[in-house]
Amino acid sequence: MKFETVDLGLQKASRSPVEMIGAAVLEIDTPINTPDNNDQPDSETQPKRKRKKSIVWEYFAVKTVAPDCIRAYCNQCGKSFAYITGSKLSGTSHLKRHISLGICPASRQKNQETPYSKSCGSGDASGPPKRRHTATPGFVNISFDQDSCNHEIAGMIIRHEYPLHIVEHRGFNEFVQTLQPQFSTVSFDTIEANCYAMYLREKENLLNLISGMPGRVCLTLDLWTSNQTLGYVFLRGHFIDNDWNLHRPILNVVMVPSPDSDDSINQSILACLSDWHLEGRVFTLALDQSFSNDSLMRSVRHFLAIKNPDVLKGQLISANCYARVLSCLAQDALCAMRETIERVRESVKYVKTSESHEERFIELKQQLQVPSTKDLLIDNQTKWNTTYYMLLAACELKEVFTCLDTYDPEYRINLSMGEWKQVENLCTYLKYLYDAANTVTAQPYPTANTFFFEVSKLLVELTHAANSEDPFINNLIKPLKEKLDKYWRESCLILAVAVVMDPRFKMKVVEFTFNKIFSEDAELLIRDVDDGLHRLFLEYFAQMLYLPAPSVDEGDDGITRTDMSQEGSLEASFLAAGDGLSDFEIYISETNGNQQFKSELDQYLEESLLPRVSEFDILSWWSLNRLKYPTLSRMASDILSLPVSTLSADSVFHTEFRKNGQLQEFFTSCNT
């Protein structure tokens, strides 16, 4: 690279300090016209300078424009920059920015015509300066990739629900150009296509995952309505893959013009079964009780029986959403004290909406020396947990609120100590509901065995409260307990079957809990759970009999081992041949107690319980024991993925039916 050489035209002895520094720069940093040793200034007239390694001198040349001024000139656009003025050395940072940030118009034009990449060559001045590997330890030279940037922008839009038109906004493009001048503006159509392509890729990956696993898929159905009375049916899948990981992706969002129509719901389910190849692979379905009714449930059961084998005659199909039940209980409790809660809300508003009011409130709190750990906040009445937070914080400061009218004459909203006591009691029972709801929002999402304990624990607490001698607590909690009783009786089979799959508890915890809660009805209900487990296992065992016969390797006298024993595999091949005796094997299993059938379920139930530890990973345990329990482990994988809630984690505390669903979750949750 040729730089213009500056002829100083001076003898060494008569050079000024600025001129000597300029000469040294030329001798060190320019690749040509380096004077020989005889022309080097001696140590008395020229200070020794460390050899420069800056890359900028591939793009700049220096010229002496005055006896005490040397400037750096861009080789591409010709613009000059300060370099040495008098005894001041300006450095090279501003020169680097001129090239690397694309400020140089000539460099930017060349980069747009021929994008610079690592593979284009070594030192072409049309590209930005290469970074020295030694400049920042661990930093490598990364070439610009427009396609990768477009992909990341599409992901950003989906993840944060930005409008697609953001890519055409001036502010967005100016910001991106500052970060990366080589970035080319993306059109609305391009980014829309990128978002859809990302969805199709994720859908294909998820479809391959579902198709490759041996287990079944549980479905939850939720209905969102819009202000135009259109309905959006959200179908979420719940399943455990081959590596024993639990997945909960949204599979379909179907717009239905008549949300109240049974046929609309059935057609939405049919679309999901078809799109995801789930005919014959649905384990169970859960609906939200806020829109389901007896007619719809009968219609759904009949429809699934046609498209899918009936599991336990549809007993696992549920119209009870646990999160929705908790939300209804919380709303009932809040509604029972709505007048008192409204006065607390107005008191909090009085303090939080005026700086002067808040200052006087804080002064009084300090004078009374009232400790508090929570901040006052005004609740969002569409989320009951925020009302719980508000009441909890206000109760901590009840002494301040009680005295506030004497300290601040403008405050006229006063609650008696008896009313504050009622609010405290309300918070006690709201906490039970709040803790139970947090189980549904936990990440990672808990397996189905968790909820038996949560529901039974909540039921015990409400039962004790409903029997309280305090009339206020009795009247407040008794209606809540009756609603939870109804949910428990309708869902206890599902919850109990799931907890039996936990090797720390098995049937023992069902027997203990049912005897504690149901008293005289306990024995009958325990028998129902045990019978249900055995009938369900029999269905899985029968399904295993009809699996395709395993292949025989050439030169191998034995049959490749599968989930069944060798004898079972031969019997399956014989029965599959259509000899008319396909039901005989099942009959023998039931009447004579086939050892393969009994040994797997009954052996599991009869073995000692594992120690009860909180950090137990039930999916890992079944993964390690799937060879010991081949049929039972497959049944366990389906049972443990059973959903008890149809709501997403961000909707658990909502008090209103959802409007205008956020379609971004449809895209992003496919790889959850």
XYZ file of C-alpha atoms in Angstrom:
672
model
C 0.000 0.000 0.000
C 1.569 3.322 -1.139
C 1.387 6.322 1.141
C 2.491 9.800 0.132
C 5.922 10.516 1.549
C 6.530 13.804 3.306
C 9.820 15.527 2.401
C 10.803 17.324 5.545
C 13.539 19.282 3.788
C 15.422 19.844 7.028
C 18.802 18.872 8.411
C 18.723 16.656 11.456
C 20.366 19.246 13.644
C 17.797 21.933 12.814
C 14.583 19.880 13.168
C 11.916 20.988 15.612
C 10.530 18.420 18.097
C 7.252 18.211 16.159
C 9.080 17.600 12.900
C 11.281 14.946 14.465
C 8.219 13.117 15.871
C 6.556 13.330 12.462
C 9.616 11.883 10.781
C 9.713 9.074 13.318
C 6.067 8.273 12.598
C 6.776 8.085 8.892
C 9.823 5.906 9.405
C 7.979 3.499 11.689
C 4.428 3.374 10.311
C 4.816 3.763 6.550
C 5.746 0.648 4.549
C 7.958 2.440 2.003
C 10.724 5.084 1.822
C 12.250 4.112 5.158
C 15.560 5.959 5.542
C 18.681 3.895 6.023
C 20.595 3.750 9.277
C 22.805 6.711 8.405
C 19.775 8.981 8.142
C 18.235 8.001 11.501
C 18.236 10.774 14.079
C 20.591 10.165 16.963
C 19.458 9.616 20.509
C 20.253 13.201 21.520
C 17.933 14.838 18.992
C 15.167 12.217 18.579
C 13.507 10.456 21.490
C 13.211 6.712 21.118
C 9.630 5.596 20.305
C 8.160 2.131 20.605
C 7.243 0.712 17.212
C 3.533 1.279 16.545
C 1.302 -1.667 15.649
C -1.962 0.174 14.988
C -3.865 -1.070 11.949
C -5.089 2.433 11.102
C -1.904 3.235 9.220
C -3.091 0.917 6.467
C -5.855 3.468 5.869
C -4.209 6.809 6.770
C -1.133 8.828 5.794
C 0.324 11.690 7.818
C 1.374 15.080 6.402
C 3.140 18.040 7.982
C 0.898 21.053 7.353
C 2.777 23.513 9.600
C 6.015 23.544 11.564
C 4.197 22.399 14.687
C 1.256 20.513 13.169
C 0.983 17.075 11.595
C -2.412 15.752 10.371
C -3.600 12.282 9.333
C -5.384 11.963 5.963
C -7.807 9.179 5.020
C -6.545 7.415 1.900
C -10.143 6.765 0.733
C -12.079 9.986 1.275
C -9.205 12.432 1.826
C -10.582 13.864 5.052
C -7.941 15.118 7.481
C -7.774 14.530 11.227
C -5.662 15.973 14.024
C -2.645 13.852 14.890
C 0.168 16.030 16.374
C -0.264 19.639 17.400
C 2.640 21.211 19.199
C 3.607 18.727 21.911
C 0.150 17.110 21.965
C -0.350 13.668 20.353
C -4.038 13.026 19.512
C -3.767 9.247 19.252
C -5.556 6.941 16.790
C -8.927 6.148 18.380
C -10.771 8.713 16.276
C -9.055 7.362 13.183
C -10.238 3.811 13.966
C -13.812 5.005 14.421
C -13.737 6.703 11.034
C -13.142 3.350 9.337
C -14.682 0.702 11.624
C -17.990 2.524 12.224
C -18.498 3.271 8.554
C -18.190 7.051 8.968
C -15.948 7.210 5.905
C -18.398 7.659 2.974
C -16.025 6.059 0.461
C -15.509 3.016 2.672
C -19.250 2.651 3.308
C -20.034 2.808 -0.404
C -17.477 0.116 -1.201
C -18.750 -2.096 1.633
C -22.293 -1.899 0.269
C -21.122 -2.791 -3.222
C -18.869 -5.633 -2.042
C -19.618 -6.687 1.562
C -16.503 -7.358 3.463
C -16.064 -10.841 4.847
C -13.258 -12.748 6.345
C -13.084 -14.918 3.270
C -12.709 -12.022 0.818
C -9.060 -11.440 1.340
C -6.452 -10.040 3.569
C -5.983 -6.324 3.538
C -8.291 -4.677 1.027
C -8.909 -1.104 2.065
C -12.539 -1.351 0.993
C -13.339 -3.389 4.093
C -13.245 -2.345 7.715
C -9.938 -2.738 9.496
C -9.275 -6.165 10.901
C -9.048 -6.457 14.654
C -5.793 -7.562 16.135
C -6.164 -10.894 17.948
C -3.914 -9.515 20.665
C -6.005 -6.393 21.243
C -8.677 -8.123 23.367
C -7.888 -11.580 24.733
C -10.453 -14.136 23.586
C -11.996 -11.861 20.915
C -12.067 -13.263 17.400
C -12.708 -11.647 14.059
C -16.402 -12.173 13.207
C -17.670 -11.480 9.724
C -21.018 -9.782 9.162
C -23.922 -12.077 8.225
C -27.115 -10.375 7.008
C -29.166 -13.578 7.134
C -28.246 -14.202 10.768
C -29.249 -10.650 11.654
C -32.612 -11.089 9.913
C -33.156 -14.332 11.830
C -32.388 -12.653 15.169
C -34.710 -9.738 14.375
C -37.522 -12.181 13.580
C -36.913 -13.949 16.896
C -36.888 -10.610 18.733
C -40.211 -9.601 17.166
C -41.841 -12.913 18.069
C -40.446 -13.044 21.590
C -41.373 -9.479 22.567
C -44.484 -9.023 20.408
C -43.032 -6.085 18.477
C -44.969 -4.989 15.378
C -43.548 -6.273 12.102
C -43.354 -2.683 10.863
C -40.578 -1.982 13.376
C -38.057 -2.919 10.675
C -39.253 0.091 8.645
C -39.127 2.569 11.527
C -36.497 5.253 11.089
C -35.298 5.121 14.690
C -34.772 1.367 14.552
C -32.783 1.546 11.330
C -30.609 4.432 12.499
C -29.819 2.534 15.693
C -28.911 -0.647 13.785
C -26.800 1.307 11.278
C -24.827 2.775 14.168
C -24.168 -0.697 15.554
C -23.444 -2.267 12.170
C -23.157 -0.024 9.093
C -23.168 -3.048 6.789
C -26.707 -3.988 7.790
C -29.221 -3.567 4.963
C -32.750 -2.407 5.758
C -35.285 -5.245 5.871
C -38.764 -4.840 4.408
C -42.045 -5.747 6.077
C -42.628 -8.623 3.651
C -39.163 -10.055 4.263
C -39.426 -10.074 8.041
C -42.957 -11.502 7.858
C -41.634 -14.342 5.707
C -38.756 -14.882 8.161
C -41.160 -15.107 11.116
C -43.334 -17.623 9.330
C -40.318 -19.637 8.184
C -39.091 -19.756 11.788
C -42.480 -21.074 12.880
C -42.459 -23.758 10.168
C -38.966 -24.902 11.182
C -39.963 -25.155 14.842
C -43.162 -26.955 13.922
C -41.235 -29.487 11.840
C -38.822 -30.103 14.727
C -41.703 -30.589 17.136
C -43.538 -32.885 14.733
C -40.442 -35.061 14.439
C -40.144 -35.163 18.233
C -43.763 -36.246 18.700
C -43.616 -38.797 15.882
C -40.492 -40.418 17.296
C -41.719 -41.015 20.838
C -43.613 -44.165 21.875
C -45.982 -42.518 24.356
C -49.203 -40.604 23.935
C -50.078 -36.910 24.072
C -52.397 -35.199 26.540
C -54.310 -32.177 25.276
C -55.680 -29.120 27.029
C -58.270 -26.928 25.357
C -58.781 -23.293 26.267
C -61.113 -20.748 24.686
C -60.302 -17.079 24.293
C -62.896 -14.609 23.052
C -62.452 -11.282 21.289
C -64.478 -8.093 21.439
C -66.014 -9.129 18.109
C -67.378 -12.305 19.804
C -64.993 -14.438 17.775
C -63.480 -17.379 19.581
C -59.901 -18.619 19.552
C -59.421 -22.221 20.607
C -55.954 -22.893 22.014
C -54.848 -26.527 22.057
C -51.749 -27.319 24.064
C -49.946 -30.654 24.034
C -48.450 -32.289 27.135
C -46.073 -35.209 26.680
C -42.815 -36.790 27.830
C -40.239 -37.531 25.138
C -37.806 -40.424 24.751
C -35.307 -38.697 27.054
C -37.946 -38.268 29.756
C -38.318 -34.511 29.382
C -41.744 -32.932 29.869
C -43.014 -30.690 27.045
C -46.039 -28.357 26.987
C -46.123 -26.615 23.575
C -49.142 -24.880 22.086
C -50.018 -26.973 19.043
C -52.907 -25.109 17.418
C -54.742 -21.816 17.582
C -58.022 -22.079 15.705
C -60.400 -19.164 15.146
C -64.037 -20.210 15.542
C -66.875 -17.831 14.580
C -69.281 -19.462 17.071
C -67.439 -20.151 20.349
C -70.548 -21.686 21.953
C -70.943 -24.332 19.277
C -69.992 -27.906 20.187
C -69.170 -28.548 16.551
C -66.640 -25.685 16.548
C -64.784 -27.270 19.453
C -64.823 -30.702 17.810
C -63.540 -29.297 14.529
C -60.708 -27.560 16.395
C -59.738 -30.875 17.992
C -59.947 -32.620 14.613
C -57.619 -30.008 13.073
C -55.090 -30.605 15.858
C -55.224 -34.387 15.464
C -54.731 -34.065 11.719
C -51.953 -31.440 11.801
C -49.881 -33.344 14.343
C -50.708 -36.924 13.307
C -52.279 -37.686 16.679
C -55.106 -39.976 15.578
C -55.084 -42.826 18.079
C -52.397 -41.184 20.225
C -54.372 -38.890 22.551
C -54.240 -40.032 26.168
C -56.707 -37.554 27.618
C -58.201 -34.098 27.165
C -58.759 -31.329 29.717
C -61.115 -28.399 29.162
C -61.687 -25.191 31.061
C -64.853 -25.345 33.133
C -65.548 -21.685 32.331
C -67.001 -22.671 28.953
C -67.542 -26.439 29.157
C -70.930 -27.988 29.946
C -72.493 -31.436 30.061
C -73.531 -31.279 26.405
C -70.046 -30.275 25.267
C -68.398 -32.947 27.399
C -70.632 -35.662 25.930
C -69.919 -34.401 22.440
C -66.146 -34.326 23.011
C -66.111 -37.809 24.562
C -68.091 -39.232 21.636
C -65.866 -37.475 19.102
C -62.630 -38.674 20.715
C -63.963 -42.231 20.986
C -64.291 -42.270 17.188
C -60.855 -40.821 16.498
C -58.980 -42.297 19.421
C -59.006 -45.394 21.666
C -61.030 -44.675 24.804
C -58.766 -44.648 27.880
C -60.624 -45.884 30.960
C -63.888 -45.167 29.112
C -63.151 -41.448 29.113
C -62.809 -41.136 32.893
C -59.583 -39.167 32.495
C -61.247 -36.507 30.331
C -61.562 -33.543 32.666
C -63.578 -30.329 32.691
C -61.800 -28.982 35.762
C -58.947 -26.508 35.431
C -57.153 -26.349 38.782
C -55.838 -22.822 38.210
C -59.317 -21.593 37.284
C -60.779 -23.222 40.415
C -58.216 -21.429 42.583
C -58.985 -18.145 40.855
C -62.718 -18.598 41.458
C -62.124 -19.375 45.143
C -59.972 -16.260 45.530
C -62.574 -14.093 43.811
C -65.321 -15.472 46.036
C -63.294 -14.670 49.148
C -62.525 -11.138 47.927
C -66.125 -10.570 46.909
C -67.318 -11.551 50.388
C -65.313 -8.599 51.781
C -65.560 -6.250 48.822
C -66.679 -3.204 50.850
C -63.840 -3.493 53.347
C -61.316 -4.211 50.587
C -62.505 -1.157 48.658
C -61.823 1.035 51.694
C -58.329 -0.443 52.001
C -57.800 0.235 48.301
C -58.897 3.863 48.676
C -56.566 4.264 51.652
C -53.633 2.967 49.618
C -54.575 5.232 46.709
C -54.688 8.204 49.069
C -51.092 7.558 50.112
C -49.614 6.498 46.753
C -51.159 9.100 44.438
C -49.830 12.192 46.221
C -46.240 12.948 47.165
C -47.303 15.119 50.091
C -49.650 12.409 51.394
C -46.938 9.805 51.123
C -44.425 12.036 52.918
C -46.812 12.558 55.843
C -47.551 8.810 55.902
C -43.825 7.987 56.084
C -43.282 10.588 58.808
C -46.054 9.063 60.909
C -44.701 5.555 60.303
C -41.282 6.651 61.569
C -42.782 8.324 64.629
C -44.766 5.191 65.475
C -41.724 3.014 64.687
C -43.841 0.541 62.722
C -41.658 -2.052 60.970
C -42.653 -3.183 57.494
C -41.066 -5.389 54.853
C -43.491 -4.801 51.974
C -44.149 -1.759 49.810
C -47.627 -0.350 49.437
C -49.047 -0.760 45.953
C -52.346 -0.214 44.201
C -53.687 -3.508 42.930
C -54.676 -4.522 39.421
C -58.193 -5.819 39.895
C -57.888 -8.198 36.918
C -55.216 -10.164 38.834
C -56.182 -11.353 42.284
C -52.599 -11.898 43.444
C -51.978 -8.123 43.233
C -54.966 -7.535 45.537
C -53.458 -10.062 47.929
C -50.127 -8.150 47.844
C -51.933 -4.856 48.519
C -53.871 -6.229 51.494
C -50.789 -7.913 52.922
C -48.723 -4.705 52.785
C -51.585 -2.613 54.181
C -52.012 -4.996 57.128
C -48.373 -4.497 58.082
C -49.069 -0.759 58.263
C -52.533 -0.903 59.852
C -51.350 1.043 62.911
C -50.210 3.899 60.673
C -53.506 3.913 58.760
C -55.449 3.842 62.033
C -53.675 6.990 63.314
C -53.393 8.758 59.967
C -56.619 10.782 60.368
C -55.206 12.516 63.456
C -51.904 13.312 61.698
C -53.353 14.208 58.294
C -56.726 15.971 58.502
C -57.378 15.342 54.803
C -57.489 11.568 55.356
C -61.029 10.491 56.225
C -60.984 6.792 55.268
C -60.594 4.923 58.502
C -60.982 1.212 59.272
C -61.583 -0.103 62.747
C -59.189 -2.578 64.332
C -61.911 -5.222 63.971
C -62.010 -4.645 60.219
C -58.233 -4.838 60.010
C -58.421 -8.157 61.875
C -60.842 -9.461 59.256
C -58.470 -8.387 56.477
C -55.642 -10.240 58.214
C -57.766 -13.407 58.427
C -58.618 -13.058 54.765
C -54.914 -12.796 53.905
C -54.234 -15.992 55.872
C -56.519 -18.024 53.595
C -55.601 -16.139 50.442
C -52.044 -17.266 51.112
C -53.112 -20.913 50.880
C -54.649 -20.203 47.474
C -51.644 -18.112 46.434
C -49.162 -20.874 47.353
C -51.284 -23.457 45.536
C -51.431 -21.279 42.403
C -47.670 -20.784 42.473
C -47.298 -24.543 42.044
C -48.955 -24.205 38.628
C -46.618 -21.358 37.646
C -43.449 -23.178 38.738
C -40.667 -23.577 36.199
C -39.968 -26.185 35.053
C -43.618 -27.170 35.026
C -44.306 -29.853 37.669
C -45.351 -33.377 36.760
C -48.870 -34.545 37.605
C -47.877 -36.410 40.777
C -47.228 -33.074 42.518
C -50.833 -31.911 42.587
C -52.325 -34.673 44.750
C -50.501 -33.251 47.774
C -51.271 -29.635 46.881
C -55.009 -30.161 46.509
C -55.360 -32.426 49.547
C -53.334 -30.024 51.710
C -55.500 -27.088 50.645
C -58.647 -29.119 51.288
C -57.520 -29.980 54.815
C -56.805 -26.312 55.615
C -60.183 -25.147 54.313
C -61.955 -27.968 56.162
C -60.430 -26.849 59.462
C -61.362 -23.240 58.746
C -64.927 -24.143 57.769
C -65.324 -25.824 61.156
C -63.990 -22.799 63.019
C -65.972 -21.386 65.930
C -65.283 -17.889 64.648
C -68.451 -16.991 62.682
C -66.567 -14.656 60.338
C -64.069 -17.350 59.302
C -66.782 -19.996 59.129
C -68.980 -17.890 56.835
C -66.019 -16.825 54.692
C -64.480 -20.258 54.121
C -67.446 -22.637 54.068
C -68.541 -21.736 50.485
C -64.943 -22.063 49.299
C -64.614 -25.481 50.891
C -67.792 -26.717 49.174
C -66.443 -25.702 45.755
C -63.091 -27.335 46.419
C -64.901 -30.490 47.598
C -66.651 -30.666 44.247
C -63.355 -30.298 42.354
C -61.676 -32.910 44.562
C -64.376 -35.541 44.053
C -64.354 -35.019 40.279
C -60.563 -35.019 39.964
C -59.275 -37.244 42.758
C -59.038 -40.313 40.465
C -56.700 -38.469 38.076
C -54.670 -36.967 40.922
C -54.438 -40.283 42.784
C -53.404 -42.316 39.727
C -50.641 -39.772 39.120
C -49.274 -39.839 42.673
C -49.168 -43.663 42.662
C -46.532 -43.337 39.937
C -44.280 -41.660 42.521
C -42.124 -44.464 44.058
C -41.896 -42.502 47.305
C -45.641 -42.808 47.931
C -47.486 -45.280 45.657
C -50.864 -46.457 47.013
C -49.854 -45.807 50.613
C -50.337 -42.062 50.369
C -53.715 -42.549 48.672
C -54.892 -44.802 51.498
C -53.620 -42.388 54.153
C -55.117 -39.265 52.558
C -58.488 -40.780 51.627
C -58.975 -42.141 55.143
C -58.175 -38.689 56.501
C -60.531 -36.800 54.186
C -63.362 -39.145 53.203
C -63.763 -41.208 56.414
C -66.489 -43.799 55.746
C -66.259 -43.439 51.959
C -62.496 -43.923 51.908
C -62.437 -47.697 51.385
C -64.673 -47.546 48.318
C -62.664 -44.713 46.748
C -59.347 -46.466 47.426
C -60.697 -49.546 45.670
C -61.772 -47.381 42.706
C -58.226 -46.043 42.339
C -56.692 -49.522 42.593
C -59.146 -50.958 40.058
C -58.562 -48.034 37.724
C -54.810 -48.564 37.852
C -55.094 -52.254 37.027
C -57.574 -51.685 34.199
C -55.369 -48.971 32.752
C -52.314 -51.206 32.969
C -54.245 -53.983 31.262
C -54.995 -51.621 28.364
C -51.286 -50.848 28.011
C -50.363 -54.494 28.248
C -52.880 -55.366 25.531
C -51.474 -52.590 23.371
C -47.983 -54.017 23.813
C -49.235 -57.401 22.585
C -50.263 -55.841 19.293
C -46.910 -54.175 18.642
C -45.251 -55.264 15.363
C -43.154 -58.409 15.719
C -39.466 -57.542 16.284
C -37.081 -58.175 13.448
C -34.607 -61.086 13.503
C -31.010 -60.253 12.684
C -29.349 -62.511 10.129
C -27.095 -65.052 11.756
C -28.732 -64.467 15.127
C -30.697 -67.342 16.611
C -32.538 -65.114 19.092
C -35.172 -62.421 18.645
C -34.162 -58.823 19.225
C -35.213 -57.846 22.711
C -38.042 -55.300 23.062
C -40.198 -54.121 25.925
C -41.755 -57.586 26.031
C -40.167 -60.908 26.838
C -39.258 -63.278 24.010
C -42.333 -65.401 24.682
C -44.546 -62.328 24.676
C -43.125 -61.262 21.320
C -43.841 -64.649 19.752
C -47.354 -64.578 21.147
C -47.871 -61.096 19.747
C -46.816 -62.302 16.278
C -49.147 -65.283 16.539
C -52.099 -63.173 17.648
C -51.449 -60.544 15.010
C -51.795 -63.220 12.343
C -55.574 -63.097 12.714
C -56.316 -66.504 14.241
C -59.544 -65.284 15.849
C -58.198 -65.672 19.395
C -57.006 -62.103 19.960
C -59.250 -61.669 23.020
C -58.215 -64.998 24.522
C -54.841 -63.734 25.733
C -56.499 -60.843 27.575
C -59.035 -63.228 29.109
C -56.228 -65.479 30.362
C -54.423 -62.439 31.772
C -57.487 -61.426 33.775
C -58.556 -64.877 34.998
C -55.281 -66.676 35.610
C -53.148 -63.698 36.567
C -50.596 -63.721 33.768
C -47.196 -63.393 35.462
C -45.864 -60.752 33.037
C -48.927 -58.606 33.688
C -48.973 -59.015 37.464
C -45.274 -58.945 38.096
C -44.793 -55.514 36.600
C -47.582 -53.524 38.275
C -47.964 -55.519 41.473
C -44.222 -55.868 41.994
C -43.900 -52.083 41.734
C -46.694 -51.525 44.259
C -45.375 -54.139 46.684
C -41.759 -52.953 46.724
C -40.616 -50.720 49.565
C -41.139 -46.987 49.244
C -38.160 -44.830 48.392
C -36.983 -42.343 51.037
C -38.990 -39.121 50.938
C -36.614 -36.385 49.740
C -37.646 -32.999 48.367
C -35.182 -32.935 45.460
C -36.388 -36.215 44.001
C -36.481 -36.275 40.162
C -39.296 -38.631 39.276
C -38.646 -38.534 35.520
C -35.017 -39.534 36.012
C -36.114 -42.416 38.255
C -38.483 -43.807 35.632
C -35.857 -43.345 32.942
C -33.434 -45.480 34.958
C -36.104 -48.141 35.661
C -37.765 -48.385 32.246
C -36.030 -51.696 31.477
C -37.240 -53.151 34.757
C -40.793 -51.911 34.105
C -41.119 -51.677 30.297
C -44.917 -51.540 30.132
C -45.468 -49.694 33.404
C -42.873 -47.060 32.507
C -44.703 -46.297 29.281
C -47.928 -45.913 31.229
C -46.125 -43.730 33.792
C -44.806 -41.377 31.103
C -48.357 -40.698 29.908
C -49.788 -40.370 33.425
C -47.077 -38.007 34.668
C -47.736 -35.653 31.753
C -51.446 -35.402 32.676
C -52.405 -31.699 32.809
C -54.387 -30.334 35.737
C -54.574 -26.779 34.387
C -55.501 -25.443 30.962
C -54.047 -21.979 31.603
C -50.579 -20.741 30.798
C -48.420 -19.595 33.708
C -49.013 -15.899 33.015
C -52.811 -16.340 33.243
C -53.093 -18.299 36.485
C -54.014 -15.247 38.577
C -56.385 -13.652 36.063
C -59.921 -12.865 37.200
C -61.394 -12.222 33.743
C -61.885 -14.419 30.723
C -59.081 -13.877 28.290
C -59.477 -11.498 25.388
C -57.507 -11.380 22.170
C -54.939 -14.087 22.820
C -51.258 -13.320 22.402
C -50.383 -15.208 19.258
C -46.661 -14.827 19.878
C -46.874 -17.742 22.348
C -48.125 -19.871 19.456
C -44.757 -19.328 17.761
C -42.363 -19.299 20.708
C -43.783 -22.116 22.819
C -43.257 -24.755 20.124
C -39.715 -25.322 21.403
C -40.564 -25.016 25.118
